[in-house]
CSV table of C-alpha atoms and ligand atoms in Angstrom, one decimal:
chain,number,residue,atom,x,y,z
T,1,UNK,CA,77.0,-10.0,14.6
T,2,UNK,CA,79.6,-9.0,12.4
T,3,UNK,CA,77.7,-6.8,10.5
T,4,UNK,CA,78.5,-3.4,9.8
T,5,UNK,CA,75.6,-1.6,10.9
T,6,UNK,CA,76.2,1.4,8.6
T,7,UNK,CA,75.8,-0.7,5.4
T,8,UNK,CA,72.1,-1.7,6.5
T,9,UNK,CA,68.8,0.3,5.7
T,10,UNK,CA,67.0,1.5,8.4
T,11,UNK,CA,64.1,-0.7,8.0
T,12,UNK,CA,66.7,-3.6,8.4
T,13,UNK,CA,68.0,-2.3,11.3
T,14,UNK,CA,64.8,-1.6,13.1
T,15,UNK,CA,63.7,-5.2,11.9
T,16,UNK,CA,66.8,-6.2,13.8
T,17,UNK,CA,65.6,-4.6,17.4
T,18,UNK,CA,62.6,-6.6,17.6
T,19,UNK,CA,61.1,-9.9,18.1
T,20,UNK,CA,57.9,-11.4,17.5
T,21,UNK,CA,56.9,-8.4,16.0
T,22,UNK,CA,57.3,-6.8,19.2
T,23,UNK,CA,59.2,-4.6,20.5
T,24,UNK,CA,62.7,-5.6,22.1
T,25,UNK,CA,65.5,-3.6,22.6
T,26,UNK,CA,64.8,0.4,22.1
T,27,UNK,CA,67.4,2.0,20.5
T,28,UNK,CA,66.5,4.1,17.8
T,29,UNK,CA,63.6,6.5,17.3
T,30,UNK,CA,63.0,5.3,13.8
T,31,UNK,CA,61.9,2.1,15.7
T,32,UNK,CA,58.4,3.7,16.8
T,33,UNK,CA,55.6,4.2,14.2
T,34,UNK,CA,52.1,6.2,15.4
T,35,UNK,CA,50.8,3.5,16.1
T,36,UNK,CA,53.6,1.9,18.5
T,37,UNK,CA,53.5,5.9,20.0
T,38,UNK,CA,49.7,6.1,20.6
T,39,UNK,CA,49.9,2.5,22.1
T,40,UNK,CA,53.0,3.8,24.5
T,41,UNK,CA,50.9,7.2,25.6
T,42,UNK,CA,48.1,5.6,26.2
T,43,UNK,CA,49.9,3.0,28.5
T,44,UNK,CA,51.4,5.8,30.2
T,45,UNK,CA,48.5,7.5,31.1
T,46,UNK,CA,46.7,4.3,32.1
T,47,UNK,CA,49.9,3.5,34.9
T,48,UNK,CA,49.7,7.2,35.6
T,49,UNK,CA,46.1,6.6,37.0
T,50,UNK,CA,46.1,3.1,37.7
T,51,UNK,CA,49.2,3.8,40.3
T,52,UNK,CA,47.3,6.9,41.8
T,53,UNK,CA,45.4,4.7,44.1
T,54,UNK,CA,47.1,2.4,46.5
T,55,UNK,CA,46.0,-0.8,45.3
T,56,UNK,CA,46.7,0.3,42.0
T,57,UNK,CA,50.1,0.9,43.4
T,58,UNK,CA,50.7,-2.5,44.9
T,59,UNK,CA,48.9,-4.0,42.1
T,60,UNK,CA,51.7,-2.6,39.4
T,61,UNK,CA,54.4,-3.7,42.1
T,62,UNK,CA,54.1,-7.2,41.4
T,63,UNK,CA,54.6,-7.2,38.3
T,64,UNK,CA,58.1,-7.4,37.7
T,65,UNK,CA,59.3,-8.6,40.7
T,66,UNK,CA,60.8,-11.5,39.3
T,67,UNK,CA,63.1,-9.6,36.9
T,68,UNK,CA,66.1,-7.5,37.7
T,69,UNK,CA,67.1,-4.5,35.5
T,70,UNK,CA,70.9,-2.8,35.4
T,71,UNK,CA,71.8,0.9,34.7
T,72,UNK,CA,75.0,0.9,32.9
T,73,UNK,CA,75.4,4.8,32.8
T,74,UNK,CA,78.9,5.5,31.7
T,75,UNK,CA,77.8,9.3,30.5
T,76,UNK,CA,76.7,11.6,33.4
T,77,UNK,CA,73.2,11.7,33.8
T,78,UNK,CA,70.4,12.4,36.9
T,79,UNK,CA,67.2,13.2,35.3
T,80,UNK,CA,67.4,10.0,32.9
T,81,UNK,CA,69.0,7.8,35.5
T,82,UNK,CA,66.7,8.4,38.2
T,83,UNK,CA,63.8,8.4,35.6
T,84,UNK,CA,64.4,4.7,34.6
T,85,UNK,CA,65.3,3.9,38.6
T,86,UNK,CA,61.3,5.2,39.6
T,87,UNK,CA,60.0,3.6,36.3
T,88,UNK,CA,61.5,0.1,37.5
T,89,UNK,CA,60.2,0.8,41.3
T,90,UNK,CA,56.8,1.7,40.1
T,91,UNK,CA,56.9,-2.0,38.2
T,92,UNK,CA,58.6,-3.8,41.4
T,93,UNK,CA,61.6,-4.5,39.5
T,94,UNK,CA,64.5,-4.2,41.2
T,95,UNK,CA,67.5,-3.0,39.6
T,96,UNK,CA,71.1,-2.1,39.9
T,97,UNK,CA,73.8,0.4,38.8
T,98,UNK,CA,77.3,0.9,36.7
T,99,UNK,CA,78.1,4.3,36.6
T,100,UNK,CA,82.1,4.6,36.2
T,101,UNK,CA,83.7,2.5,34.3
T,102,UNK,CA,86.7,3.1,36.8
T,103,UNK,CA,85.2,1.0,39.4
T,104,UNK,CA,84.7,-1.9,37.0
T,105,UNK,CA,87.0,-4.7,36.0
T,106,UNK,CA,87.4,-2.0,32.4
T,107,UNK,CA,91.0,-1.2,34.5
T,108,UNK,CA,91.7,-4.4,34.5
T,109,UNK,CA,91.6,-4.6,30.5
T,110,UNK,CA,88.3,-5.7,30.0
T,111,UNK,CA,86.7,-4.4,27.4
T,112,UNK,CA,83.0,-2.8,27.4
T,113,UNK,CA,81.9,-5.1,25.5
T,114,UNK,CA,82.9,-8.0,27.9
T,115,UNK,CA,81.7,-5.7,30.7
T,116,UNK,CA,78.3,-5.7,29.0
T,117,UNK,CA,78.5,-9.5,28.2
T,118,UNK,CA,78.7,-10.3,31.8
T,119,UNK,CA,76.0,-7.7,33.3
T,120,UNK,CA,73.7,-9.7,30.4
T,121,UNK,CA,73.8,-12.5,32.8
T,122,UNK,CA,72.8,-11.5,36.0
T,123,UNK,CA,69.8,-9.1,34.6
T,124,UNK,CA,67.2,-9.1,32.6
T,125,UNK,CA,67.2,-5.1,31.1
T,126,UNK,CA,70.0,-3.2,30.3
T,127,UNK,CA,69.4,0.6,30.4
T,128,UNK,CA,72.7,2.2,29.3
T,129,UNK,CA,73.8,5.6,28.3
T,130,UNK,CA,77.0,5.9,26.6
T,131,UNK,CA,79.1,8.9,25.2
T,132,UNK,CA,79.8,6.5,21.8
T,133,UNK,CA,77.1,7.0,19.2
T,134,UNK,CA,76.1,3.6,17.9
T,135,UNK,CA,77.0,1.5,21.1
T,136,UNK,CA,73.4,1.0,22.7
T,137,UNK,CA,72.9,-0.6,19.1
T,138,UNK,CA,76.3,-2.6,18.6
T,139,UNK,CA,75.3,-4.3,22.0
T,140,UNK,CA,71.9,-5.3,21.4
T,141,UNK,CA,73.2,-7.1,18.2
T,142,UNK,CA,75.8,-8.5,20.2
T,143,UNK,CA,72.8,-9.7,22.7
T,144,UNK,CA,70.9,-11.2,19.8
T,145,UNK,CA,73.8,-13.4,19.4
T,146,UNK,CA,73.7,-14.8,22.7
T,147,UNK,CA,72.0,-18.0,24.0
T,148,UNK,CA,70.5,-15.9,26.7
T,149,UNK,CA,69.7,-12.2,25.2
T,150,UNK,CA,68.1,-10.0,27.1
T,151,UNK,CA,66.5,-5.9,25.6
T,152,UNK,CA,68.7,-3.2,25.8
T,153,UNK,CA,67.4,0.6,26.3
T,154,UNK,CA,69.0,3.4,24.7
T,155,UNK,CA,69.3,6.0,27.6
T,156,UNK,CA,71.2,8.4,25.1
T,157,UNK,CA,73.8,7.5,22.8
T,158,UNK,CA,76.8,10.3,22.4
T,159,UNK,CA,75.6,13.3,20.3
T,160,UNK,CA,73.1,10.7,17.9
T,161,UNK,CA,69.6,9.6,20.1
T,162,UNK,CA,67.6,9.7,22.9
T,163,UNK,CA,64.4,8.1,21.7
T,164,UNK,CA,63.2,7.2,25.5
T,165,UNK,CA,63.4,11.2,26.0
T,166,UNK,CA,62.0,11.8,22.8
T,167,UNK,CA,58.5,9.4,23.2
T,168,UNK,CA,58.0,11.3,26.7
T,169,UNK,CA,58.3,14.4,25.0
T,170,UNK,CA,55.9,13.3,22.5
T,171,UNK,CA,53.5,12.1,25.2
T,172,UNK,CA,54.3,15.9,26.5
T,173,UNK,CA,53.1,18.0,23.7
T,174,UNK,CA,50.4,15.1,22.8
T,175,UNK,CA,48.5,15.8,26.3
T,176,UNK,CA,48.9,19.6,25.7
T,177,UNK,CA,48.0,20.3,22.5
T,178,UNK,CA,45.0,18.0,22.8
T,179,UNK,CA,44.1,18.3,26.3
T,180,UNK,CA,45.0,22.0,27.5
T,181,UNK,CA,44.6,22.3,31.1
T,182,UNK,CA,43.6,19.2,31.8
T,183,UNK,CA,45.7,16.9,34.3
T,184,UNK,CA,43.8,13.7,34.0
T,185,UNK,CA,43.2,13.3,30.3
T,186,UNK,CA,41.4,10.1,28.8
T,187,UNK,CA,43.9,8.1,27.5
T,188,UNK,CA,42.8,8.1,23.8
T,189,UNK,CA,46.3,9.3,21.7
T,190,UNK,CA,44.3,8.5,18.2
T,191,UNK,CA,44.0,11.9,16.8
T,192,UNK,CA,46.8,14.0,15.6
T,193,UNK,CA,46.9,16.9,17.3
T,194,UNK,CA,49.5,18.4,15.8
T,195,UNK,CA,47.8,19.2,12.2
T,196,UNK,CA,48.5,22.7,12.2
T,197,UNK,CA,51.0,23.1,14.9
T,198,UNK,CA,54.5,24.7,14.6
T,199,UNK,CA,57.1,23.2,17.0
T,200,UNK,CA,59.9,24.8,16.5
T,201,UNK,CA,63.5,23.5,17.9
T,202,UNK,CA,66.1,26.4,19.5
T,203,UNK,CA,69.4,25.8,20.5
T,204,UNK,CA,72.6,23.4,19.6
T,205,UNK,CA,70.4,21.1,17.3
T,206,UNK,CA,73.5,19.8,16.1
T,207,UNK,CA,74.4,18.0,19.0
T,208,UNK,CA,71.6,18.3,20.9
T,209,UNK,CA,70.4,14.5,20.7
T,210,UNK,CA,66.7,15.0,22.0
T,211,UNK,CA,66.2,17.1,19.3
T,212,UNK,CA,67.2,14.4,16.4
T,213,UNK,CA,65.3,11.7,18.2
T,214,UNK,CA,62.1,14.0,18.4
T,215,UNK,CA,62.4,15.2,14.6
T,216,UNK,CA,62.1,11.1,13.5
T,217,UNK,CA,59.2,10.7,15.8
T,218,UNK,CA,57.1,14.0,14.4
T,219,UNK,CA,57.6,13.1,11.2
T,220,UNK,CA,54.4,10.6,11.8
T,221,UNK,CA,52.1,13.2,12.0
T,222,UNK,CA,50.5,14.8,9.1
T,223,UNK,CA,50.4,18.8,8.7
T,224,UNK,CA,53.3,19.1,11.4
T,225,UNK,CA,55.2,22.1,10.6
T,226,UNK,CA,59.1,22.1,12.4
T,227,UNK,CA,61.2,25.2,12.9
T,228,UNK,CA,64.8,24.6,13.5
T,229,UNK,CA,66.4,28.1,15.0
T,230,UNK,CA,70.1,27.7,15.8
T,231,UNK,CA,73.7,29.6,14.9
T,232,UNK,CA,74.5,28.1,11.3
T,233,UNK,CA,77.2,26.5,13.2
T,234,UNK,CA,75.0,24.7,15.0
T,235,UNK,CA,72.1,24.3,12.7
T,236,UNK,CA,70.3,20.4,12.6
T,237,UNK,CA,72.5,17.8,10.7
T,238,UNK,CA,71.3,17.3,6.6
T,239,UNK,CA,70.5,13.6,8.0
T,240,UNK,CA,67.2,14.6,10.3
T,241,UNK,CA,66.9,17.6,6.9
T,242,UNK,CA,66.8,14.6,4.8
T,243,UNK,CA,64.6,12.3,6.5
T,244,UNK,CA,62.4,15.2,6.7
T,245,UNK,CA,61.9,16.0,3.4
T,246,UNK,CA,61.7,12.6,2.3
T,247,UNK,CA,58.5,12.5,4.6
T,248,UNK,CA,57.2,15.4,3.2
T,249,UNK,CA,57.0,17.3,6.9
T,250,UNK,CA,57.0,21.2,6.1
T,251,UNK,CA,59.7,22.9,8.3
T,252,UNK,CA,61.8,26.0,7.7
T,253,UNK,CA,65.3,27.1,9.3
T,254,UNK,CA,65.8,30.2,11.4
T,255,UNK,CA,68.4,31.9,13.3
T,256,UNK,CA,66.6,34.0,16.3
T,257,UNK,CA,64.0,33.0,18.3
T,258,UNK,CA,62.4,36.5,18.5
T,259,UNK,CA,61.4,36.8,14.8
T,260,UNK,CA,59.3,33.3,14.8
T,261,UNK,CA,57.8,32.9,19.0
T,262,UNK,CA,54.6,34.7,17.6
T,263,UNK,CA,53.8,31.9,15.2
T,264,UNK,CA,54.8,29.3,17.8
T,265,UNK,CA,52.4,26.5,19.6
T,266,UNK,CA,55.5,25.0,20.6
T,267,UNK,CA,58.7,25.9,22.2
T,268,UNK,CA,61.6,23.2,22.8
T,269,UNK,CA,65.0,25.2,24.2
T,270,UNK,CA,67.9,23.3,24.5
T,271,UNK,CA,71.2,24.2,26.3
T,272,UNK,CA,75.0,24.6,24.3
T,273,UNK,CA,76.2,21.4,24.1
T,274,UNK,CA,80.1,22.3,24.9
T,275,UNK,CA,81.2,19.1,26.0
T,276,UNK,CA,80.9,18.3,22.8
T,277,UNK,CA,83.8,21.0,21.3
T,278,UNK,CA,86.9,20.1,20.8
T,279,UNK,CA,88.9,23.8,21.3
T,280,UNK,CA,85.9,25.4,23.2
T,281,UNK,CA,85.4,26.8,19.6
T,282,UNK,CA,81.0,27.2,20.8
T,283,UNK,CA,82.2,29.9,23.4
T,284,UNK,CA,82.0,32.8,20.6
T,285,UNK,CA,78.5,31.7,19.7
T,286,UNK,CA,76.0,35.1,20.9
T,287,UNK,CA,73.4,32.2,22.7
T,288,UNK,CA,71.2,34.9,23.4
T,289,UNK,CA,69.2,34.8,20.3
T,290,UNK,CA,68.3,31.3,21.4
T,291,UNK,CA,67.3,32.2,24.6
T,292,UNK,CA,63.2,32.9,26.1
T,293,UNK,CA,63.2,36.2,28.1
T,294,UNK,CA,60.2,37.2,30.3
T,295,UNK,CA,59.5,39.9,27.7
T,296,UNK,CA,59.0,37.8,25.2
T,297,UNK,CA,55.6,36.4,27.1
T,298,UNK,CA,54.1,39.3,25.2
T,299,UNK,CA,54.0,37.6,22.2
T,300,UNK,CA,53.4,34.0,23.3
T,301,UNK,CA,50.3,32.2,22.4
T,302,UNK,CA,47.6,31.6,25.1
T,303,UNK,CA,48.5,27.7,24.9
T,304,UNK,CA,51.7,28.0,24.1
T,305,UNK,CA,53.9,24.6,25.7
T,306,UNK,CA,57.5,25.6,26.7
T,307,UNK,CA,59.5,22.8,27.1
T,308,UNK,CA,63.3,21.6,27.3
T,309,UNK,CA,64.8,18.4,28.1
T,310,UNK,CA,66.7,20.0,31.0
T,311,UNK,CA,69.0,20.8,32.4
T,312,UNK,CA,68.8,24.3,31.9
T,313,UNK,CA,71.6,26.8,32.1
T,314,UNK,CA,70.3,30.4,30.6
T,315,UNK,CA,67.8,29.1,28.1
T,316,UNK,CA,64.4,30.1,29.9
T,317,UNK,CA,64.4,32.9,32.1
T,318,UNK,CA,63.4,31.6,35.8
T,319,UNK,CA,60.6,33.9,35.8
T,320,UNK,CA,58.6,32.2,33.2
T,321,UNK,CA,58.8,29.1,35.3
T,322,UNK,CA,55.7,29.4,37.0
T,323,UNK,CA,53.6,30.6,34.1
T,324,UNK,CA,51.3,28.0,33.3
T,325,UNK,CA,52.8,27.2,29.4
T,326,UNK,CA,55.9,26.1,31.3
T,327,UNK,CA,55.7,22.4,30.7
T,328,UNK,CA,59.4,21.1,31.9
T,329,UNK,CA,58.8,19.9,35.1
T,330,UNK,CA,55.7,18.4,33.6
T,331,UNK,CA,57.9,16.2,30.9
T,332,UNK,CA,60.4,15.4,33.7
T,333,UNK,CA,57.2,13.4,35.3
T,334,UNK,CA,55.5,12.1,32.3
T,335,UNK,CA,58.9,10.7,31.8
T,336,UNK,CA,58.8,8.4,34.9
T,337,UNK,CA,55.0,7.2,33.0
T,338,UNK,CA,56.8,6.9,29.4
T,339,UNK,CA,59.7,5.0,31.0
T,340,UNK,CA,57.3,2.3,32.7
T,341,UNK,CA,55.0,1.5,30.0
T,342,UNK,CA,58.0,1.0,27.7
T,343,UNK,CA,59.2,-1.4,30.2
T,344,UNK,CA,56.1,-3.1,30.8
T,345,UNK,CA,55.8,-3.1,26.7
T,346,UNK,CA,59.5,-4.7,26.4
T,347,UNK,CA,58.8,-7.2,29.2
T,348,UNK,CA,54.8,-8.1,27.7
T,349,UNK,CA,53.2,-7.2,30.8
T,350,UNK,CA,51.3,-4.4,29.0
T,351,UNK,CA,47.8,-6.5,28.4
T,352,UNK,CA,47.7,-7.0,32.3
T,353,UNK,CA,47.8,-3.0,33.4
T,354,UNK,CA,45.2,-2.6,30.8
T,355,UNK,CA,42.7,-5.1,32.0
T,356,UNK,CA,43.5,-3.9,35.7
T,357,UNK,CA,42.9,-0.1,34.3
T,358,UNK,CA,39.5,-1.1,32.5
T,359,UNK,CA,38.6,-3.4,35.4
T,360,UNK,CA,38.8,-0.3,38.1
T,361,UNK,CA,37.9,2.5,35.5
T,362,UNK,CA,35.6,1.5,33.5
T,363,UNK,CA,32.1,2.7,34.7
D,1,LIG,N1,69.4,15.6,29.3
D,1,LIG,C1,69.4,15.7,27.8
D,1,LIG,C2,70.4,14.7,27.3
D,1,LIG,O1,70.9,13.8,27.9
D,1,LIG,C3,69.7,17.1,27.4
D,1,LIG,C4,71.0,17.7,27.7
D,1,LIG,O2,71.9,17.1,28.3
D,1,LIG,O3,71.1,18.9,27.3
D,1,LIG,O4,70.7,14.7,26.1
């Protein structure tokens, strides 16, 4: 426990997140390998259509009935939150909510760390999302020192990681690229479908945390290719440049999304990340060279897959959202999937939907 996180490898502090060999508290994208990824898609797609029909339904409702999950949100958030409130309802668990510290004993002097302490005792999950980079992780160590630990989930931590965005993303481009069109693919996530593919990254990559968490998890796939287009000032940190190159992923940097949509099977926009400046110093930033226009569409690729982590502010042009590349409301749903078969993963309830999927599936 009183380790300082920042001396350890990565390798040691992923060991550290697990248990059994399994995986316990999700916190960092460098947690999940391809395999762990495929395992989590192909979950997903099997709750997807296992809760389409009503027994199905009722069937994943029992499940975790018995376990009782809390939202500690101190870090505005509607998408994620109510994400992770469906994913629990699909599974039966019931759950709870923090959302301002103001309403908890923290005026009374307690600190977080007690505050988390005592949730850790009448749930079973934590879920939190916190503006301090490194605190999902400092609590789930501090939870492996107790006599009663329960996982933690990493619903975004400050400007560092969102891996829980970052695997439905994944589980996003992985049923496009391989399965255009289709809305019920099988749920077979072996083959890379991204050999060949350019993805490239526009916006505030700096601070734009869906971005690093996505970087770490593409790096798994072989012939990848990753274009980062941002303001200099805004340009991906030499950390996710590093990692990169030391996996030997091909990517290039660019600074205007008109000159590079053409060669594009990929589009994720992100928003300016201003709650992040200090002096509004991002205001003089021209955004609009990191924006998608409805003219642009002319030089889109048939199956091109336009996504963003939302929410949106000037990014896409509302006109493009009902052409059919438009994947964002897509990911918002496959998220709600992602989010319950990483709980059912955390909580070992995964072998059960996949007996109930091949028991009413399999022909
Ligand atoms: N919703 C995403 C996040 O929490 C993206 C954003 O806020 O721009 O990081």
């Amino acid at each position: 426990m009183a380790e300082d996180l920042s001396q350890l490898s990565t390798a040691h502090r992923t060991a550290l997140l697990s248990r059994d060999d399994r995986l316990f508290h999700v916190i960092l994208a460098q947690q999940f390998d391809r395999e762990l990824i495929q395992d989590l898609c192909r979950l997903a797609e099997m709750i997807r259509a296992v809760a389409e029909v009503r027994s199905g339904a009722q069937f994943l409702n029992t499940l975790l009935g018995h376990k009782r999950a809390m939202l500690y949100f101190i870090q505005p958030s509607t998408r994620t939150f109510l994400s992770f409130t469906a994913a629990c309802q699909v599974l039966g668990m019931p759950y709870n909510e923090v959302r301002n510290a103001s309403t908890s004993s923290e005026v009374k002097g307690e600190t977080e760390d007690d505050t988390v302490r005592v949730l850790s005792q009448y749930f079973d999950l934590i879920i939190m999302r916190h503006p301090e980079e490194g605190f999902a992780e400092r609590m789930a160590h501090m939870q492996n020192a107790m006599r009663r630990a329960i996982p933690i989930i990493n619903g975004g931590s400050g400007k560092d990681q969102h891996p829980t965005q970052a695997l439905l993303d994944i589980y996003t481009l992985h049923r496009c690229l391989t399965h255009p069109g289709e809305s019920r693919p099988k749920p077979d996530y072996s083959p890379n479908p991204f050999d060949g593919k350019t993805i490239a990254f526009v916006g505030d990559l700096k601070r734009g945390r869906t971005v690093r968490s996505l970087a770490y998890l593409l790096c798994h796939y072989p012939g990848v290719k990753m274009f980062f287009v941002s303001h200099p000032d805004l340009q991906i940190g030499d950390d996710i440049v590093e990692y990169i190159q030391r996996n030997d992923v091909n990517f290039e940097l660019h600074d205007d999304v008109r000159t590079v949509i053409g060669d594009c099977d990929a589009v994720y926009m992100t928003r300016l990340q201003d709650e992040w400046d200090s002096q509004g110093e991002s205001k003089a930033i021209d955004y609009g060279k990191y924006c998608l226009t409805y003219d642009m569409r002319e030089k889109f690729k048939k199956d091109l897959v336009i996504m963003h982590p939302l929410p949106r502010r000037q990014e896409i042009d509302k006109r493009l959202d009902n052409d059919s590349r438009a994947k964002y409301w897509d990911q918002v749903r496959n998220g709600m999937w992602m989010r319950a078969a990483l709980i059912a993963t955390t909580f070992n309830i995964d072998a059960r939907i996949i007996d109930h999927y091949h028991s009413y599936y399999a022909h």
